[in-house]
Amino acid sequence: MAERTSRRRQGREIRSGRADGGEVLLLPDPDRPDAWELHLEGAPQSHVDLADPTRLAFAYQRRLGHVVDLCAPPGAAVTAVHLGGGALTLARYLAVTRPRSQQQVAEPDTRLTALVRAWLPLPEGRLRVRGADARQLLERLPEGAADLVIADVFAGARTPAHCTSVDFLDLARRALRPGGWYAANVTDGPPLAFLRGQVAGLLDRFRHGALTADPAVLRGRRFGNAVLVASDAEIPVADLRRRVATDPQPARVVSGRELADLTGGAALVTDATAGASPPPPPGVFDR
């Protein structure tokens, strides 16, 4: 379990511990008394506001939150699968915005989950955290079991290779009911070769797709996050565009022909050719 330290930040204690993935730090948010930021091996991993789980501090998490809001009628319960757990920010958000939803989370780092449970109590409701790899959980799920699959899978600061291929997408698509939604958090930087391959796979396996990201990331000017969303049903792109335009860090939404052009003819990524996402450049997490 956690080993508390004597360090303090803004008069509040910084908590630390060890997980399978390395050193874990829980840093208090200086602006919110009940909010915390989880770091794993120096990389910001999750932000949780216990007083207001609907407050999504990280830009990419807000964009995933928009996907949660749009995947079904407001307030309707869904069956959701989260691939990658961390501090369970999106699971907490969904539990509040869509009560009575059933959620499963794949988080293989059971020591990390134990720390999160001790430090940041989980909400009541139908939420199960599985000590399983993302792909392992997908393989176990019955066909058509989920309305929503969210992939936010990182080992350290990189998505592992076995979660980047079209074979992985096939498992996610199999787990979705007809018309269900798939969303993924992807990180890349110039020349965006990894992102192009991920988009190519998405458009090959699903009828409809969209991408939302900071304009500087899409122009290949800096390393950052892109949120991909796909479904065999129509995606309300106009609603998504309106939502991200009003975020504190406005983003672009790319879909249709523009999204297909973004691939630049990238080849499909298979299990045989897959590689991990690129590492962040030095200093990207410096404050």
XYZ file of N, CA, C and O in Angstrom, residues 71-220:
600
model
N -22.698 9.329 -27.003
C -22.849 7.950 -27.486
C -24.243 7.386 -27.269
O -24.577 6.336 -27.827
N -25.063 8.052 -26.469
C -26.426 7.601 -26.172
C -27.227 8.812 -25.719
O -26.648 9.870 -25.403
N -28.548 8.722 -25.663
C -29.350 9.847 -25.178
C -28.895 10.292 -23.792
O -28.427 9.471 -22.985
N -29.025 11.590 -23.467
C -28.552 12.105 -22.176
C -29.106 11.318 -20.991
O -30.304 11.058 -20.908
N -28.210 10.915 -20.105
C -28.603 10.224 -18.888
C -28.908 8.754 -19.039
O -29.069 8.051 -18.029
N -28.993 8.250 -20.266
C -29.317 6.836 -20.463
C -28.176 5.954 -19.987
O -27.005 6.265 -20.190
N -28.510 4.853 -19.355
C -27.494 3.911 -18.897
C -26.878 3.189 -20.087
O -27.551 2.898 -21.075
N -25.575 2.933 -19.998
C -24.869 2.197 -21.036
C -24.019 1.110 -20.382
O -23.759 1.131 -19.176
N -23.601 0.175 -21.190
C -22.614 -0.814 -20.765
C -21.286 -0.394 -21.365
O -21.149 -0.345 -22.595
N -20.329 -0.050 -20.513
C -19.062 0.523 -20.965
C -17.890 -0.344 -20.543
O -17.886 -0.920 -19.457
N -16.894 -0.397 -21.416
C -15.649 -1.098 -21.140
C -14.515 -0.095 -21.282
O -14.362 0.537 -22.328
N -13.744 0.055 -20.213
C -12.595 0.962 -20.211
C -11.324 0.126 -20.281
O -11.069 -0.710 -19.403
N -10.544 0.329 -21.302
C -9.274 -0.375 -21.465
C -8.165 0.553 -20.991
O -7.808 1.516 -21.665
N -7.649 0.276 -19.801
C -6.745 1.183 -19.115
C -7.523 1.883 -18.009
O -8.575 2.487 -18.257
N -7.016 1.771 -16.794
C -7.782 2.282 -15.658
C -7.192 3.519 -15.030
O -7.833 4.559 -14.950
N -5.949 3.401 -14.537
C -5.359 4.524 -13.820
C -6.206 4.881 -12.619
O -6.607 4.026 -11.832
N -6.522 6.153 -12.491
C -7.354 6.616 -11.381
C -8.839 6.592 -11.706
O -9.656 7.105 -10.948
N -9.208 6.014 -12.864
C -10.605 5.773 -13.238
C -11.394 7.066 -13.439
O -12.573 7.151 -13.113
N -10.750 8.060 -14.022
C -11.394 9.361 -14.208
C -12.653 9.253 -15.062
O -13.706 9.783 -14.699
N -12.547 8.589 -16.217
C -13.705 8.501 -17.113
C -14.783 7.589 -16.550
O -15.976 7.829 -16.752
N -14.390 6.550 -15.822
C -15.386 5.677 -15.191
C -16.169 6.447 -14.136
O -17.387 6.269 -13.984
N -15.487 7.305 -13.393
C -16.167 8.137 -12.391
C -17.123 9.112 -13.080
O -18.253 9.349 -12.613
N -16.669 9.710 -14.171
C -17.498 10.657 -14.927
C -18.765 9.967 -15.428
O -19.875 10.486 -15.280
N -18.608 8.790 -16.011
C -19.752 8.081 -16.565
C -20.721 7.643 -15.476
O -21.940 7.687 -15.665
N -20.185 7.257 -14.311
C -21.048 6.836 -13.209
C -21.979 7.955 -12.751
O -23.104 7.697 -12.313
N -21.501 9.202 -12.856
C -22.315 10.352 -12.445
C -23.256 10.786 -13.557
O -24.427 11.080 -13.320
N -22.756 10.849 -14.798
C -23.563 11.378 -15.902
C -24.535 10.347 -16.469
O -25.545 10.722 -17.077
N -24.243 9.059 -16.258
C -25.126 8.003 -16.735
C -25.348 6.972 -15.616
O -24.807 5.868 -15.657
N -26.128 7.349 -14.608
C -26.372 6.436 -13.485
C -26.967 5.111 -13.968
O -27.614 5.043 -15.014
N -26.707 4.069 -13.198
C -27.181 2.704 -13.471
C -26.426 2.041 -14.619
O -26.770 0.925 -15.019
N -25.410 2.704 -15.133
C -24.592 2.080 -16.171
C -23.761 0.946 -15.577
O -23.394 0.975 -14.395
N -23.449 -0.039 -16.390
C -22.560 -1.117 -15.998
C -21.199 -0.866 -16.647
O -21.111 -0.630 -17.853
N -20.134 -0.934 -15.824
C -18.803 -0.628 -16.319
C -17.798 -1.698 -15.903
O -17.825 -2.166 -14.761
N -16.925 -2.032 -16.831
C -15.774 -2.874 -16.545
C -14.516 -2.107 -16.943
O -14.513 -1.396 -17.952
N -13.482 -2.278 -16.153
C -12.206 -1.602 -16.402
C -11.103 -2.645 -16.438
O -10.998 -3.474 -15.529
N -10.281 -2.602 -17.479
C -9.099 -3.455 -17.560
C -7.895 -2.661 -17.067
O -7.505 -1.670 -17.687
N -7.324 -3.065 -15.944
C -6.116 -2.440 -15.397
C -5.208 -3.539 -14.856
O -5.439 -4.044 -13.754
N -4.184 -3.922 -15.622
C -3.342 -5.040 -15.185
C -2.470 -4.739 -13.977
O -2.032 -5.667 -13.294
N -2.239 -3.459 -13.699
C -1.382 -3.090 -12.566
C -2.229 -3.089 -11.293
O -2.787 -2.069 -10.884
N -2.332 -4.248 -10.657
C -3.199 -4.390 -9.493
C -2.682 -3.589 -8.298
O -3.477 -3.161 -7.451
N -1.387 -3.380 -8.225
C -0.845 -2.558 -7.136
C -1.269 -1.101 -7.308
O -1.565 -0.401 -6.329
N -1.311 -0.633 -8.549
C -1.791 0.723 -8.807
C -3.257 0.846 -8.423
O -3.663 1.830 -7.784
N -4.057 -0.137 -8.799
C -5.477 -0.102 -8.443
C -5.671 -0.071 -6.936
O -6.549 0.641 -6.419
N -4.845 -0.825 -6.193
C -4.947 -0.823 -4.732
C -4.659 0.560 -4.163
O -5.333 1.019 -3.226
N -3.657 1.240 -4.713
C -3.346 2.596 -4.255
C -4.494 3.547 -4.558
O -4.875 4.373 -3.717
N -5.036 3.441 -5.761
C -6.145 4.314 -6.148
C -7.350 4.093 -5.235
O -7.996 5.050 -4.781
N -7.654 2.852 -4.936
C -8.782 2.569 -4.039
C -8.557 3.170 -2.650
O -9.501 3.646 -2.007
N -7.299 3.127 -2.172
C -7.001 3.654 -0.841
C -7.018 5.179 -0.823
O -7.482 5.788 0.141
N -6.490 5.795 -1.854
C -6.344 7.249 -1.884
C -7.584 7.974 -2.405
O -7.941 9.053 -1.933
N -8.225 7.384 -3.423
C -9.321 8.050 -4.133
C -10.507 7.091 -4.200
O -10.678 6.368 -5.172
N -11.321 7.051 -3.147
C -12.408 6.067 -3.076
C -13.271 6.061 -4.336
O -13.584 7.115 -4.908
N -13.660 4.856 -4.752
C -14.446 4.711 -5.969
C -15.915 5.011 -5.700
O -16.412 4.822 -4.591
N -16.630 5.470 -6.728
C -18.060 5.747 -6.547
C -18.851 4.464 -6.398
O -18.422 3.387 -6.839
N -19.993 4.583 -5.784
C -20.884 3.441 -5.703
C -21.486 3.181 -7.080
O -21.619 4.075 -7.903
N -21.857 1.950 -7.323
C -22.464 1.629 -8.614
C -21.868 0.364 -9.194
O -21.089 -0.355 -8.567
N -22.248 0.088 -10.426
C -21.860 -1.149 -11.102
C -20.531 -0.935 -11.832
O -20.499 -0.751 -13.049
N -19.475 -0.940 -11.066
C -18.138 -0.706 -11.601
C -17.204 -1.801 -11.110
O -17.008 -1.967 -9.908
N -16.626 -2.548 -12.041
C -15.703 -3.618 -11.698
C -14.359 -3.354 -12.358
O -14.295 -3.094 -13.561
N -13.302 -3.421 -11.571
C -11.940 -3.274 -12.084
C -11.323 -4.658 -12.181
O -11.209 -5.371 -11.183
N -10.934 -5.039 -13.380
C -10.353 -6.351 -13.633
C -8.834 -6.237 -13.688
O -8.297 -5.370 -14.381
N -8.157 -7.103 -13.005
C -6.702 -7.129 -13.062
C -6.240 -7.857 -14.305
O -5.613 -8.926 -14.221
N -6.565 -7.283 -15.459
C -6.301 -7.948 -16.735
C -5.768 -6.942 -17.738
O -6.074 -5.747 -17.676
N -4.985 -7.439 -18.676
C -4.533 -6.651 -19.805
C -5.734 -6.284 -20.686
O -6.719 -7.034 -20.756
N -5.648 -5.136 -21.364
C -6.762 -4.667 -22.193
C -7.189 -5.701 -23.224
O -8.383 -5.987 -23.393
N -6.231 -6.275 -23.892
C -6.563 -7.240 -24.939
C -7.122 -8.528 -24.350
O -8.031 -9.144 -24.925
N -6.607 -8.926 -23.211
C -7.134 -10.115 -22.553
C -8.601 -9.945 -22.202
O -9.405 -10.869 -22.375
N -8.960 -8.759 -21.696
C -10.360 -8.525 -21.343
C -11.239 -8.554 -22.591
O -12.326 -9.151 -22.575
N -10.793 -7.939 -23.674
C -11.581 -7.960 -24.909
C -11.810 -9.390 -25.385
O -12.901 -9.728 -25.856
N -10.799 -10.223 -25.276
C -10.931 -11.610 -25.717
C -11.953 -12.376 -24.899
O -12.580 -13.327 -25.398
N -12.137 -11.979 -23.637
C -13.066 -12.688 -22.751
C -14.509 -12.201 -22.894
O -15.445 -12.911 -22.488
N -14.700 -11.011 -23.431
C -16.043 -10.438 -23.474
C -16.918 -11.156 -24.493
O -16.462 -11.508 -25.585
N -18.189 -11.352 -24.168
C -19.110 -11.919 -25.158
C -19.293 -10.954 -26.330
O -19.150 -9.738 -26.188
N -19.618 -11.482 -27.469
C -19.886 -10.649 -28.639
C -21.087 -9.744 -28.362
O -22.101 -10.172 -27.814
N -20.949 -8.469 -28.728
C -22.041 -7.518 -28.546
C -22.319 -7.162 -27.103
O -23.446 -6.786 -26.759
N -21.316 -7.226 -26.242
C -21.533 -7.014 -24.803
C -21.576 -5.544 -24.409
O -22.091 -5.216 -23.342
N -21.033 -4.641 -25.226
C -20.826 -3.261 -24.786
C -21.462 -2.249 -25.738
O -21.526 -2.464 -26.946
N -21.902 -1.147 -25.147
C -22.342 0.003 -25.931
C -21.173 0.924 -26.268
O -21.223 1.661 -27.257
N -20.150 0.895 -25.415
C -19.037 1.831 -25.544
C -17.756 1.150 -25.084
O -17.723 0.550 -24.009
N -16.715 1.241 -25.892
C -15.383 0.780 -25.518
C -14.439 1.972 -25.614
O -14.359 2.620 -26.664
N -13.740 2.281 -24.515
C -12.785 3.390 -24.484
C -11.397 2.818 -24.229
O -11.166 2.180 -23.208
N -10.491 3.053 -25.168
C -9.115 2.582 -25.036
C -8.209 3.746 -24.661
O -8.057 4.698 -25.426
N -7.637 3.652 -23.485
C -6.661 4.643 -23.007
C -5.531 3.840 -22.370
O -5.300 3.894 -21.168
N -4.849 3.087 -23.222
C -3.920 2.050 -22.768
C -2.481 2.542 -22.881
O -2.010 2.843 -23.983
N -1.807 2.605 -21.739
C -0.419 3.044 -21.730
C 0.383 2.204 -20.759
O -0.068 1.891 -19.658
N 1.576 1.821 -21.199
C 2.581 1.228 -20.328
C 3.677 2.271 -20.221
O 4.390 2.524 -21.189
N 3.775 2.919 -19.049
C 4.590 4.122 -18.970
C 3.898 5.212 -19.757
O 2.728 5.501 -19.552
N 4.581 5.809 -20.720
C 3.995 6.870 -21.534
C 3.747 6.415 -22.964
O 3.582 7.245 -23.855
N 3.682 5.082 -23.194
C 3.518 4.571 -24.550
C 2.409 3.523 -24.597
O 2.263 2.722 -23.664
N 1.646 3.514 -25.681
C 0.676 2.453 -25.895
C 1.410 1.219 -26.389
O 2.142 1.285 -27.385
N 1.244 0.072 -25.718
C 1.973 -1.134 -26.135
C 1.529 -1.614 -27.513
O 0.381 -1.416 -27.926
N 2.452 -2.266 -28.208
C 2.234 -2.649 -29.607
C 0.987 -3.506 -29.798
O 0.249 -3.335 -30.780
N 0.716 -4.426 -28.884
C -0.396 -5.349 -29.093
C -1.761 -4.681 -28.970
O -2.783 -5.313 -29.247
N -1.764 -3.391 -28.597
C -3.019 -2.634 -28.528
C -3.092 -1.550 -29.608
O -3.855 -0.587 -29.483
N -2.295 -1.697 -30.660
C -2.262 -0.692 -31.729
C -2.642 -1.247 -33.093
O -2.643 -0.506 -34.072
N -2.966 -2.531 -33.190
C -3.175 -3.174 -34.483
C -4.657 -3.277 -34.845
O -5.550 -3.105 -34.000
N -4.917 -3.581 -36.131
C -6.294 -3.817 -36.546
C -6.836 -5.097 -35.914
O -8.057 -5.249 -35.754
N -5.957 -6.002 -35.531
C -6.404 -7.206 -34.819
C -7.005 -6.823 -33.461
O -7.993 -7.420 -33.018
N -6.411 -5.839 -32.809
C -6.955 -5.304 -31.557
C -8.305 -4.637 -31.825
O -9.278 -4.834 -31.072
N -8.385 -3.858 -32.911
C -9.654 -3.214 -33.268
C -10.743 -4.243 -33.555
O -11.910 -4.023 -33.215
N -10.370 -5.350 -34.169
C -11.359 -6.397 -34.447
C -11.973 -6.927 -33.155
O -13.179 -7.202 -33.083
N -11.146 -7.077 -32.123
C -11.653 -7.538 -30.834
C -12.587 -6.501 -30.210
O -13.628 -6.846 -29.635
N -12.209 -5.217 -30.323
C -13.063 -4.159 -29.779
C -14.392 -4.098 -30.526
O -15.464 -3.966 -29.904
N -14.345 -4.205 -31.843
C -15.566 -4.151 -32.644
C -16.467 -5.341 -32.327
O -17.700 -5.207 -32.266
N -15.864 -6.516 -32.136
C -16.638 -7.699 -31.779
C -17.363 -7.513 -30.445
O -18.484 -8.005 -30.262
N -16.726 -6.806 -29.510
C -17.320 -6.606 -28.185
C -18.480 -5.622 -28.204
O -19.267 -5.577 -27.258
N -18.591 -4.824 -29.272
C -19.624 -3.794 -29.333
C -20.935 -4.347 -29.883
O -20.948 -5.180 -30.797
N -22.023 -3.860 -29.346
C -23.327 -4.151 -29.933
C -23.408 -3.409 -31.270
O -22.643 -2.472 -31.522
N -24.353 -3.772 -32.163
C -24.518 -3.026 -33.411
C -24.761 -1.540 -33.137
O -25.625 -1.178 -32.339
N -23.967 -0.689 -33.755
C -24.102 0.746 -33.536
C -23.365 1.265 -32.326
O -23.441 2.458 -32.014
N -22.643 0.380 -31.616
C -21.865 0.830 -30.464
C -20.686 1.691 -30.883
O -20.301 1.744 -32.057
N -20.096 2.374 -29.910
C -19.026 3.335 -30.168
C -17.702 2.851 -29.603
O -17.653 2.279 -28.499
N -16.643 3.128 -30.341
C -15.269 2.889 -29.899
C -14.540 4.224 -29.855
O -14.677 5.052 -30.767
N -13.775 4.466 -28.797
C -12.975 5.687 -28.689
C -11.597 5.320 -28.167
O -11.442 4.358 -27.401
N -10.595 6.079 -28.599
C -9.227 5.787 -28.178
C -8.444 7.075 -28.013
O -8.601 8.024 -28.787
N -7.608 7.099 -26.991
C -6.647 8.181 -26.787
C -5.318 7.743 -27.388
O -4.757 6.719 -26.995
N -4.824 8.528 -28.344
C -3.587 8.223 -29.059
C -2.628 9.391 -28.883
O -3.046 10.556 -28.926
N -1.343 9.110 -28.676
C -0.354 10.173 -28.589
C 0.666 10.024 -29.714
O 1.080 8.918 -30.058
N 1.064 11.165 -30.274
C 2.040 11.163 -31.355
C 2.577 12.580 -31.539
O 2.040 13.552 -30.993
N 3.641 12.667 -32.297
C 4.249 13.937 -32.651
C 4.716 13.872 -34.093
O 4.539 12.859 -34.777
N 5.302 14.957 -34.583
C 5.738 14.974 -35.972
C 6.680 13.817 -36.267
O 7.512 13.496 -35.424
N 6.498 13.141 -37.420
C 5.645 13.450 -38.579
C 4.271 12.785 -38.552
O 3.654 12.591 -39.603
N 3.793 12.368 -37.391
C 2.466 11.772 -37.194
C 2.306 10.414 -37.883
O 1.188 10.013 -38.223
N 3.384 9.693 -38.065
C 3.303 8.390 -38.728
C 2.459 7.403 -37.931
O 1.676 6.636 -38.498
N 2.616 7.401 -36.619
C 1.840 6.479 -35.784
C 0.358 6.811 -35.873
O -0.484 5.920 -36.061
N 0.008 8.090 -35.737
C -1.392 8.499 -35.782
C -2.021 8.147 -37.126
O -3.163 7.667 -37.170
N -1.307 8.346 -38.202
C -1.857 8.026 -39.524
C -2.197 6.536 -39.631
O -3.236 6.166 -40.184
N -1.327 5.690 -39.099
C -1.600 4.261 -39.121
C -2.817 3.887 -38.292
O -3.603 3.012 -38.673
N -2.979 4.556 -37.139
C -4.140 4.289 -36.294
C -5.434 4.726 -36.969
O -6.459 4.032 -36.901
N -5.412 5.865 -37.633
C -6.601 6.336 -38.346
C -6.935 5.407 -39.499
O -8.111 5.082 -39.747
N -5.915 4.949 -40.225
C -6.151 4.037 -41.344
C -6.863 2.771 -40.861
O -7.813 2.289 -41.507
N -6.436 2.223 -39.750
C -7.073 1.037 -39.212
C -8.513 1.297 -38.802
O -9.408 0.483 -39.051
N -8.724 2.433 -38.170
C -10.067 2.796 -37.719
C -11.033 2.869 -38.896
O -12.148 2.327 -38.843
N -10.620 3.543 -39.973
C -11.498 3.723 -41.130
C -11.692 2.417 -41.894
O -12.704 2.239 -42.583
N -10.753 1.500 -41.779
C -10.887 0.204 -42.437
C -11.865 -0.702 -41.697
O -12.582 -1.484 -42.329
N -11.917 -0.577 -40.377
C -12.726 -1.501 -39.576
C -14.116 -0.964 -39.229
O -15.003 -1.749 -38.903
N -14.322 0.351 -39.270
C -15.619 0.939 -38.921
C -16.143 1.779 -40.095
O -15.367 2.314 -40.883
N -17.448 1.918 -40.155
C -18.057 2.695 -41.243
C -17.849 4.197 -41.078
O -17.751 4.931 -42.066
N -17.827 4.659 -39.833
C -17.718 6.093 -39.586
C -16.619 6.361 -38.567
O -16.430 5.580 -37.621
N -15.906 7.459 -38.755
C -14.847 7.816 -37.825
C -14.667 9.315 -37.727
O -15.064 10.073 -38.618
N -14.068 9.749 -36.640
C -13.739 11.156 -36.439
C -12.530 11.239 -35.524
O -12.203 10.268 -34.811
N -11.888 12.356 -35.557
C -10.700 12.604 -34.737
C -10.792 14.010 -34.191
O -11.203 14.935 -34.902
N -10.406 14.174 -32.941
C -10.344 15.509 -32.362
C -9.018 15.688 -31.640
O -8.568 14.803 -30.909
N -8.371 16.842 -31.913
C -7.043 17.096 -31.361
C -6.747 18.587 -31.423
O -7.401 19.348 -32.142
N -5.747 18.977 -30.668
C -5.248 20.345 -30.725
C -4.745 20.624 -32.136
O -4.057 19.796 -32.732
N -5.066 21.789 -32.698
C -4.604 22.098 -34.065
C -3.098 21.979 -34.243
O -2.629 21.534 -35.295
N -2.325 22.346 -33.219
C -0.863 22.258 -33.338
C -0.400 20.817 -33.471
O 0.590 20.533 -34.158
N -1.099 19.893 -32.824
C -0.762 18.473 -32.960
C -1.074 18.001 -34.372
O -0.264 17.320 -35.019
N -2.238 18.379 -34.895
C -2.621 17.952 -36.238
C -1.710 18.540 -37.313
O -1.512 17.927 -38.365
N -1.164 19.716 -37.051
C -0.240 20.313 -38.015
C 1.178 19.771 -37.871
O 2.076 20.180 -38.601
N 1.368 18.855 -36.927
C 2.683 18.263 -36.745
C 3.686 19.200 -36.113
O 4.897 19.038 -36.297
